[in-house]
PDB file of C-alpha atoms in Angstrom:
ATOM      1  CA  UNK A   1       0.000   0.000   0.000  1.00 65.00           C
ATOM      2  CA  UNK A   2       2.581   2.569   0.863  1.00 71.00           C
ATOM      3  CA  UNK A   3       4.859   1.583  -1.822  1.00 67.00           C
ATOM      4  CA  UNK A   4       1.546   2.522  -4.431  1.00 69.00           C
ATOM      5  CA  UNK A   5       0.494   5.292  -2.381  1.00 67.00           C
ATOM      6  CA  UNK A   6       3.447   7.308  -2.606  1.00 68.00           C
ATOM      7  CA  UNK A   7       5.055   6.372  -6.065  1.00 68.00           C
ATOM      8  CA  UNK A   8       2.079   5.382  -8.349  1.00 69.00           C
ATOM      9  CA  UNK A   9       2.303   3.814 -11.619  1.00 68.00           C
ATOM     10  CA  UNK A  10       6.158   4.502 -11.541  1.00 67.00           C
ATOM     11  CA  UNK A  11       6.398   2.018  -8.337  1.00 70.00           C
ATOM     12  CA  UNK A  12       4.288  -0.298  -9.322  1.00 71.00           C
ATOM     13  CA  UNK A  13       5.586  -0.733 -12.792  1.00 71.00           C
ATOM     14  CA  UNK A  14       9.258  -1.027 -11.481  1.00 73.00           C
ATOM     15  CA  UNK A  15       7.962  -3.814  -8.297  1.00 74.00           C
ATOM     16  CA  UNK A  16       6.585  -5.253 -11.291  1.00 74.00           C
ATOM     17  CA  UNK A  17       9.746  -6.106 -13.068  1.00 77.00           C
ATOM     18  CA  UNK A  18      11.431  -7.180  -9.391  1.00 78.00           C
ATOM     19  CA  UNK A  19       8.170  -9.476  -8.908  1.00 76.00           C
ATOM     20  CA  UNK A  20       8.139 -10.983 -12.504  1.00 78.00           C
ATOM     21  CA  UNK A  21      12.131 -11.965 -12.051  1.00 80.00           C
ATOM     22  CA  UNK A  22      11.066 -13.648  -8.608  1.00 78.00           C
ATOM     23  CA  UNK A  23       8.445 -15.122  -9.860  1.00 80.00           C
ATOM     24  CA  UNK A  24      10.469 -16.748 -12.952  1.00 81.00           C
ATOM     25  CA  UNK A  25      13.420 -17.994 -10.726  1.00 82.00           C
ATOM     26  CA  UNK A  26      11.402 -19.031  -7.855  1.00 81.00           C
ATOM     27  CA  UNK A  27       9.165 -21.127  -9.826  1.00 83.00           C
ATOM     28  CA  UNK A  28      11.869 -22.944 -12.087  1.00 87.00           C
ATOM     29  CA  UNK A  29      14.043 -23.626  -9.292  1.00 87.00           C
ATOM     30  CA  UNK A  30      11.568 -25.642  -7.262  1.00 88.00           C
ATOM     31  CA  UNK A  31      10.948 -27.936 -10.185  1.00 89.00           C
ATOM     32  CA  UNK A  32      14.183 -29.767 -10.222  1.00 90.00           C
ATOM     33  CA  UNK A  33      14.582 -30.277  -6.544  1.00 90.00           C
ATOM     34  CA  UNK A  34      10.639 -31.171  -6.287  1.00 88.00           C
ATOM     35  CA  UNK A  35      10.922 -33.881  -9.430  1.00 88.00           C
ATOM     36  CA  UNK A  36      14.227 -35.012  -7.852  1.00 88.00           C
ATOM     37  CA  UNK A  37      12.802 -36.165  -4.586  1.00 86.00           C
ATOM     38  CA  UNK A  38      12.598 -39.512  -2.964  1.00 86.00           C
ATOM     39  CA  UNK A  39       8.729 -39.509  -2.930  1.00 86.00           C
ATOM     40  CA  UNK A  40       8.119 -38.437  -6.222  1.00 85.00           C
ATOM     41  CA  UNK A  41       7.665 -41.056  -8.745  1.00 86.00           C
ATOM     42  CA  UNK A  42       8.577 -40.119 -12.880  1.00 85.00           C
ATOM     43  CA  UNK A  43       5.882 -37.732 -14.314  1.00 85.00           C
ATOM     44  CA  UNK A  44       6.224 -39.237 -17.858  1.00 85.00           C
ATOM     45  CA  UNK A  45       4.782 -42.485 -16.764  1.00 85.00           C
ATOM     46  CA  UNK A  46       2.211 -40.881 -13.746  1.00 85.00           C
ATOM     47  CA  UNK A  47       0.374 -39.221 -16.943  1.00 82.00           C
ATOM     48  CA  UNK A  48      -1.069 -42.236 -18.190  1.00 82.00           C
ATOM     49  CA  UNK A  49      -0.481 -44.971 -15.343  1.00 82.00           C
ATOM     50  CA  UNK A  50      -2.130 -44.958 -11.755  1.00 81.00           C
ATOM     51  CA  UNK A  51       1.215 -45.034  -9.244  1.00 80.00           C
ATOM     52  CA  UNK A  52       0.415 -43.432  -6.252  1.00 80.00           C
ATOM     53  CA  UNK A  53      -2.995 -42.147  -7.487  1.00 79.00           C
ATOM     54  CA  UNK A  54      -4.958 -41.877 -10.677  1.00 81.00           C
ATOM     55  CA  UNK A  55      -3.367 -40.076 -13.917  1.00 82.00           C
ATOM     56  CA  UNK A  56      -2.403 -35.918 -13.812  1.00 81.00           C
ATOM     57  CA  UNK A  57      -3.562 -36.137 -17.677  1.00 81.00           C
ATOM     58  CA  UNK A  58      -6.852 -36.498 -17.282  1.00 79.00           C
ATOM     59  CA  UNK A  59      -9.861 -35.553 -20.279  1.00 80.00           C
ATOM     60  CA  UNK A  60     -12.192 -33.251 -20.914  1.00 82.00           C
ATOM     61  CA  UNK A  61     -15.828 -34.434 -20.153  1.00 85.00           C
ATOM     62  CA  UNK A  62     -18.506 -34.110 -22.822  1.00 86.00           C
ATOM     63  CA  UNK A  63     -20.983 -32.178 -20.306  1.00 88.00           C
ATOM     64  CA  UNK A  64     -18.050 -30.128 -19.574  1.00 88.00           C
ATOM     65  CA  UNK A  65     -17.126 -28.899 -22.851  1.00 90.00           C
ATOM     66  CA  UNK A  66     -18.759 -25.861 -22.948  1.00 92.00           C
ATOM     67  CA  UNK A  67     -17.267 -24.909 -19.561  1.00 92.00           C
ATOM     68  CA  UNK A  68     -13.831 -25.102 -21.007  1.00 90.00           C
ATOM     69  CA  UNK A  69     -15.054 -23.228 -24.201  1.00 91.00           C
ATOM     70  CA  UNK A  70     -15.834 -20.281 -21.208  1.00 90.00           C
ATOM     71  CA  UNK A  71     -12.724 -20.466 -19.868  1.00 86.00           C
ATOM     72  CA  UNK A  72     -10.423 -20.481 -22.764  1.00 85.00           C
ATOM     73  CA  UNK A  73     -12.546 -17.456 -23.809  1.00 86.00           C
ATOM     74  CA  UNK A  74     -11.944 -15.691 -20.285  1.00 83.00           C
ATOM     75  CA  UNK A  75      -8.183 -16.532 -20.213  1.00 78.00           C
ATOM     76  CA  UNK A  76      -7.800 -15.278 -24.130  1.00 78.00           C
ATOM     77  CA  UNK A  77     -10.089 -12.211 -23.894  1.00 79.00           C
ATOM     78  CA  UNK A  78     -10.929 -11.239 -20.532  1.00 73.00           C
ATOM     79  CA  UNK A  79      -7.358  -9.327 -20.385  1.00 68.00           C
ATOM     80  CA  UNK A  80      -8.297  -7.020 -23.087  1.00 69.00           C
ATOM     81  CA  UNK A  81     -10.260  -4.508 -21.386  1.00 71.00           C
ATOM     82  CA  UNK A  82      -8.512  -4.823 -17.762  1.00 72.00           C
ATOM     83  CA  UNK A  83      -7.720  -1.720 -16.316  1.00 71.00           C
ATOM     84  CA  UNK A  84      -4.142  -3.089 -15.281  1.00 71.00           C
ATOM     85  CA  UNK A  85      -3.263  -3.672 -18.496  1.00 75.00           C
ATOM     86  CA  UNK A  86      -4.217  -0.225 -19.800  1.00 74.00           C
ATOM     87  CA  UNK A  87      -1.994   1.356 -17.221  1.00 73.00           C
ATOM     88  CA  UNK A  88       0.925  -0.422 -19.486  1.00 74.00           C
ATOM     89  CA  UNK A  89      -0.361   0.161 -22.764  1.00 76.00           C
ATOM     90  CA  UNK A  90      -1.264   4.143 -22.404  1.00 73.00           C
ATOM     91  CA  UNK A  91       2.170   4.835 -20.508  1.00 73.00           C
ATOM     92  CA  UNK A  92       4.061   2.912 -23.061  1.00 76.00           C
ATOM     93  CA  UNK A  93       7.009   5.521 -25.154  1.00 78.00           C
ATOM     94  CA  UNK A  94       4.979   4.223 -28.404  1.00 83.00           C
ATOM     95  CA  UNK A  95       2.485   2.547 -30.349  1.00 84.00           C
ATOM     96  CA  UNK A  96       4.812   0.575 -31.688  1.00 87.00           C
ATOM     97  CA  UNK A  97       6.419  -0.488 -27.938  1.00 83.00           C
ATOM     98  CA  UNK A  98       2.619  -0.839 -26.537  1.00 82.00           C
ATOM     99  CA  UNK A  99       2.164  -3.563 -29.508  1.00 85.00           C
ATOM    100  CA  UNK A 100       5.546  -5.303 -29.041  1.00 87.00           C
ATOM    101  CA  UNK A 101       4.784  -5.556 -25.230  1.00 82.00           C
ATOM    102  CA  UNK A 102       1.495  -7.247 -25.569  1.00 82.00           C
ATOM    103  CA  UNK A 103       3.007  -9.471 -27.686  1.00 85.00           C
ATOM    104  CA  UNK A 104       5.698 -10.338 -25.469  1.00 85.00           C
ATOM    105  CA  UNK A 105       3.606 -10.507 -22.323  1.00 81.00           C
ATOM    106  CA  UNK A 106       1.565 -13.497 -24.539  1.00 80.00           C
ATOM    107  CA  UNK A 107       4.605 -15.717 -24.985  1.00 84.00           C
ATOM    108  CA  UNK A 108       5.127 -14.754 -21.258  1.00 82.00           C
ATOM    109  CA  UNK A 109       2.560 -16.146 -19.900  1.00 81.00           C
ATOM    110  CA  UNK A 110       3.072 -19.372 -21.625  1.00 83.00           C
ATOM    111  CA  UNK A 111       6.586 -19.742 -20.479  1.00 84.00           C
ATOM    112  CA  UNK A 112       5.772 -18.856 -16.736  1.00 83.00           C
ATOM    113  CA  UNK A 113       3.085 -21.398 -17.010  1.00 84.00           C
ATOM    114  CA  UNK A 114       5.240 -24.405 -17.473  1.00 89.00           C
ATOM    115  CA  UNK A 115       6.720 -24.608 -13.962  1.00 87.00           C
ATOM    116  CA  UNK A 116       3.295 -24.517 -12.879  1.00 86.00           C
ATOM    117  CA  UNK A 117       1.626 -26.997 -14.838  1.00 88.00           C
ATOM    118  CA  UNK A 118       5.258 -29.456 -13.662  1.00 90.00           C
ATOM    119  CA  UNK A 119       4.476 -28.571  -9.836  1.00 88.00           C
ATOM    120  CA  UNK A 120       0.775 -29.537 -10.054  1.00 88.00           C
ATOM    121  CA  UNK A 121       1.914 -33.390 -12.510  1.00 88.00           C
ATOM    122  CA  UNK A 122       4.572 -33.492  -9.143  1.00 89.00           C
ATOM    123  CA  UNK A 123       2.233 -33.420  -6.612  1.00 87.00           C
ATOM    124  CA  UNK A 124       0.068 -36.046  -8.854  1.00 86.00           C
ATOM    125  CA  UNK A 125       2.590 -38.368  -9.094  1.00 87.00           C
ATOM    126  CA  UNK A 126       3.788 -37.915  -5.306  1.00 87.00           C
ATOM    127  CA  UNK A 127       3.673 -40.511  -2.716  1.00 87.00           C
ATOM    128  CA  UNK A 128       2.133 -38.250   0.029  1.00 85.00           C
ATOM    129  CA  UNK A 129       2.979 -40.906   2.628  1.00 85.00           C
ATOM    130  CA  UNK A 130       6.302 -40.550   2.656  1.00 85.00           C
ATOM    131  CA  UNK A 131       6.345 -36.409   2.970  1.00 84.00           C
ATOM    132  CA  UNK A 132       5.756 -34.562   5.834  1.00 84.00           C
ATOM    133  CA  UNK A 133       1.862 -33.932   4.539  1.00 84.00           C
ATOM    134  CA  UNK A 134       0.559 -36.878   5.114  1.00 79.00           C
ATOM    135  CA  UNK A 135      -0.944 -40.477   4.158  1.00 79.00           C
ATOM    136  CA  UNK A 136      -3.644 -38.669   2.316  1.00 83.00           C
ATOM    137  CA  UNK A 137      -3.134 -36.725  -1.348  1.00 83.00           C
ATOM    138  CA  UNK A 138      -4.329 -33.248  -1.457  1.00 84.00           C
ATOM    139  CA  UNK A 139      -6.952 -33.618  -3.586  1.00 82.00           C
ATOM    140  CA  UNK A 140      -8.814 -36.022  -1.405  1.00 82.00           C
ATOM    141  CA  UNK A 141      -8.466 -33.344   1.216  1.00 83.00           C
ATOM    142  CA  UNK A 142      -9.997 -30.815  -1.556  1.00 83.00           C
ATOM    143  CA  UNK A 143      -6.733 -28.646  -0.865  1.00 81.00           C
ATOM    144  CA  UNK A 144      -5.734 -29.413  -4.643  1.00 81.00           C
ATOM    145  CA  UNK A 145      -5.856 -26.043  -5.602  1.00 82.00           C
ATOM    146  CA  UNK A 146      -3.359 -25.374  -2.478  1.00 85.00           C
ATOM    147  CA  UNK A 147      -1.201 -28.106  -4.473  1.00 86.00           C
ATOM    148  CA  UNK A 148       2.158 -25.022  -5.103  1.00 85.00           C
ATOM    149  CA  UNK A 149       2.849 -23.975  -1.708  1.00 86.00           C
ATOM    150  CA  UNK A 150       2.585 -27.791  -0.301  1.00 88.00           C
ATOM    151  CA  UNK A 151       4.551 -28.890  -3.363  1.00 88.00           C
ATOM    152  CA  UNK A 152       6.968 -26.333  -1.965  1.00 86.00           C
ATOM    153  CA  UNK A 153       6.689 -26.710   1.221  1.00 85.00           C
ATOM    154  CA  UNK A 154       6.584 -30.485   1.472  1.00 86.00           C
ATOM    155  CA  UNK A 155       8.965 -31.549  -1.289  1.00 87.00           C
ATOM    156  CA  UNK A 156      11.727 -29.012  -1.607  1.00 86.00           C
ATOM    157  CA  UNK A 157      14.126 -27.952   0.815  1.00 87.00           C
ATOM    158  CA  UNK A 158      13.889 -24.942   2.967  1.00 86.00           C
ATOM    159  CA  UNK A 159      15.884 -22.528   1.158  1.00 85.00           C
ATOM    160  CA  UNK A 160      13.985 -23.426  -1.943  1.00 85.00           C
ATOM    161  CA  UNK A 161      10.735 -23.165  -0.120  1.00 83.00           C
ATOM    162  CA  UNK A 162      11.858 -20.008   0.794  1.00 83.00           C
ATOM    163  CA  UNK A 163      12.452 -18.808  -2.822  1.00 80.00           C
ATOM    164  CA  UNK A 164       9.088 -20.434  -3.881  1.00 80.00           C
ATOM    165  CA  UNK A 165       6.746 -19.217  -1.290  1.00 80.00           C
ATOM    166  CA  UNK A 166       8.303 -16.014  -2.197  1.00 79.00           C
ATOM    167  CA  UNK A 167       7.746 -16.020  -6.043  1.00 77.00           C
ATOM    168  CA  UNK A 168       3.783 -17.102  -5.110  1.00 78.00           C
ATOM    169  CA  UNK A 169       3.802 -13.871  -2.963  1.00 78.00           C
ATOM    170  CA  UNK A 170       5.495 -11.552  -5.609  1.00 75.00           C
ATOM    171  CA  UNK A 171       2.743 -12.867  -8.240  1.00 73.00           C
ATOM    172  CA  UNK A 172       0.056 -12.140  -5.617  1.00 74.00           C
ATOM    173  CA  UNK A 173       1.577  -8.827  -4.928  1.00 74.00           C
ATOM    174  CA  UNK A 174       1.675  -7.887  -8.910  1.00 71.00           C
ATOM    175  CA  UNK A 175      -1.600  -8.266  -9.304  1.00 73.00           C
ATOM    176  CA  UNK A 176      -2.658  -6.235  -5.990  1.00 77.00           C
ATOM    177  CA  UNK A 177      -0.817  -3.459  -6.134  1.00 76.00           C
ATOM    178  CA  UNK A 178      -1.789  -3.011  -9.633  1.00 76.00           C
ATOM    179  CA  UNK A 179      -5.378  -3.634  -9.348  1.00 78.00           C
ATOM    180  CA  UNK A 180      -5.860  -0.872  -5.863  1.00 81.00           C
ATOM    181  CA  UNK A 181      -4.517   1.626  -8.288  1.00 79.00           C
ATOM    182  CA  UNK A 182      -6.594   0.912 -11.148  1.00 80.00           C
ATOM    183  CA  UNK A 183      -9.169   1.402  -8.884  1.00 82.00           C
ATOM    184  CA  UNK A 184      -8.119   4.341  -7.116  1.00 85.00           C
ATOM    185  CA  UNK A 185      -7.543   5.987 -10.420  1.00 82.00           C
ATOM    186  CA  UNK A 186     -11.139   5.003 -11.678  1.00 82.00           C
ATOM    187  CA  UNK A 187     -12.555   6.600  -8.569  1.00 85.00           C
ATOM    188  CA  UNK A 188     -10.637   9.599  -8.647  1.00 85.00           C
ATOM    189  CA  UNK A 189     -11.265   9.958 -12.413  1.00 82.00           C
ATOM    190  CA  UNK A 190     -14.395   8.770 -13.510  1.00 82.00           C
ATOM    191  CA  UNK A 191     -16.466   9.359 -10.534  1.00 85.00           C
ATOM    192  CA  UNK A 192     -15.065  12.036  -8.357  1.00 83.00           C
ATOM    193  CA  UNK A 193     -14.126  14.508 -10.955  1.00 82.00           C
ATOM    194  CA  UNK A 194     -16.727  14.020 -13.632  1.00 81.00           C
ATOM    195  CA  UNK A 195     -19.580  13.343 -11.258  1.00 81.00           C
ATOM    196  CA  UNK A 196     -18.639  15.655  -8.392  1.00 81.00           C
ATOM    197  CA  UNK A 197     -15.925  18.023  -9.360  1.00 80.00           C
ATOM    198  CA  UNK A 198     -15.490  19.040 -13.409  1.00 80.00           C
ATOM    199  CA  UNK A 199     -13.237  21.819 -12.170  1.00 81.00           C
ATOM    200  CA  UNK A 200     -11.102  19.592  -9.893  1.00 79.00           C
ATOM    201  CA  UNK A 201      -7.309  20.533 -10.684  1.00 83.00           C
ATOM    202  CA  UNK A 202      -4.309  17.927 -11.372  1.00 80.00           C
ATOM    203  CA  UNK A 203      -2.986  18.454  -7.827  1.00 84.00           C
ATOM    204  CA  UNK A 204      -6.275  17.662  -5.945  1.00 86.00           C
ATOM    205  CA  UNK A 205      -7.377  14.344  -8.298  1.00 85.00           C
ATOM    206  CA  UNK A 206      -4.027  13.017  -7.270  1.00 82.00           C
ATOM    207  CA  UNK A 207      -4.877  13.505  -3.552  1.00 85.00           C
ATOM    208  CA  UNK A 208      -7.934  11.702  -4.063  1.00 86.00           C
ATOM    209  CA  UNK A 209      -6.370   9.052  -5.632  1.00 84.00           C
ATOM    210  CA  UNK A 210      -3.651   8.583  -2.653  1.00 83.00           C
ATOM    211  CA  UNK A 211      -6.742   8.597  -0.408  1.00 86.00           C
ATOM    212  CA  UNK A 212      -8.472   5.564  -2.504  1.00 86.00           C
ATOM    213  CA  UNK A 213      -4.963   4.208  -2.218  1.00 82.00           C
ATOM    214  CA  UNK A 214      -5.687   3.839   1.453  1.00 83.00           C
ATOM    215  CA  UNK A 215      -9.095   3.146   1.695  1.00 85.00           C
ATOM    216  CA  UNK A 216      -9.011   0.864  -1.163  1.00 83.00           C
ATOM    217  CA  UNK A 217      -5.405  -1.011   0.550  1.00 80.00           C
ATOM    218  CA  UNK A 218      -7.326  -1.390   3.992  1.00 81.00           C
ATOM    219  CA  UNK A 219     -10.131  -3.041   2.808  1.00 81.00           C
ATOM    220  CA  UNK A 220      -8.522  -5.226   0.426  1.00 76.00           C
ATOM    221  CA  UNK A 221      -6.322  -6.029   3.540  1.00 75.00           C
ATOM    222  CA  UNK A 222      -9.163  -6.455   5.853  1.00 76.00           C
TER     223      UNK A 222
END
């Protein structure tokens, strides 16, 4: 919050670039030591053979279908018009560097999504028994969408836990700080200025947005 409040797009942009590189080397250097361990069985054979428990590839069902349509559809398009990412685009130098940044934010987002989709065939293939967890798999204990930090936690040493807790707390941090000023700016823009105060002055819209910034940081926090 204070980090936002006082440096606006400038600090969140630049935390950005800090939390992207944690994110990137936090994630891939989990997956070695979390494929590499004693409890873990190979991931190549786990995708189409019940080990420890039933195949990470599964299918999709045909009642489903639809569902997955939805979500492809929200994961392609639902970016376009987020606030967040206008903030990047409209402060870029140029058209041209606005384009080439999209572009490279989509190839991005495929490469951070690899160690990911590893860590979650991992803690398919993982004999829970043997781990500090627990006899039973997460997903029986409907924690699998908690399967990252226990794959971390439970699988890697400390000092890698360490890094990967930390690059699951940078990406949650990216998207906060961004997303309280988007808001804060919306308030201040498009609701306190044109609906209460046309002849509101540069100086006094950015004092309403560090207030949002506050208001908006508590309650998220709360």
């Amino acid at each position: 919050i204070f980090y936002t409040l006082v440096g606006g797009l400038y600090s969140v942009a630049y935390t950005d670039v800090v939390q992207l590189f944690c994110i990137f080397v936090g994630l891939w250097i989990s997956v070695p030591f979390a494929l590499t361990n004693a409890a873990v069985s190979d991931i190549t054979v786990t995708a189409v053979k019940q080990v420890y428990q039933s195949p990470w590839r599964g299918s999709v069902r045909r009642e489903d279908t639809w569902v997955w349509i939805d979500n492809f559809c929200l994961l392609m398009l639902g970016g376009i018009p987020w606030q967040v990412y206008f903030q990047r685009v409209l402060s870029a130098s140029s058209a041209t560097y606005a384009q080439v940044l999209s572009f490279l934010a989509a190839f991005g987002c495929l490469v951070m999504a690899v160690p990911s989709v590893l860590i979650g065939a991992i803690g398919a293939s993982t004999d829970w028994n043997q781990t500090s967890y627990g006899a039973i798999p997460p997903k029986e204990k409907d924690e699998a969408d908690m399967i990252l930090p226990i794959v971390l936690q439970h699988l890697c040493p400390p000092f890698v836990s360490f890094f990967g807790l930390g690059a699951v707390s940078a990406a949650v941090m990216s998207s906060a700080d961004s997303s309280i000023l988007s808001a804060s700016s919306m308030f201040a823009r498009n609701i306190y200025q044109l609906a209460f105060r046309q002849s509101a002055s540069d100086r006094e819209i950015v004092w309403v947005m560090r207030i949002t910034i506050f208001v908006f940081g508590g309650l998220a926090t709360v």
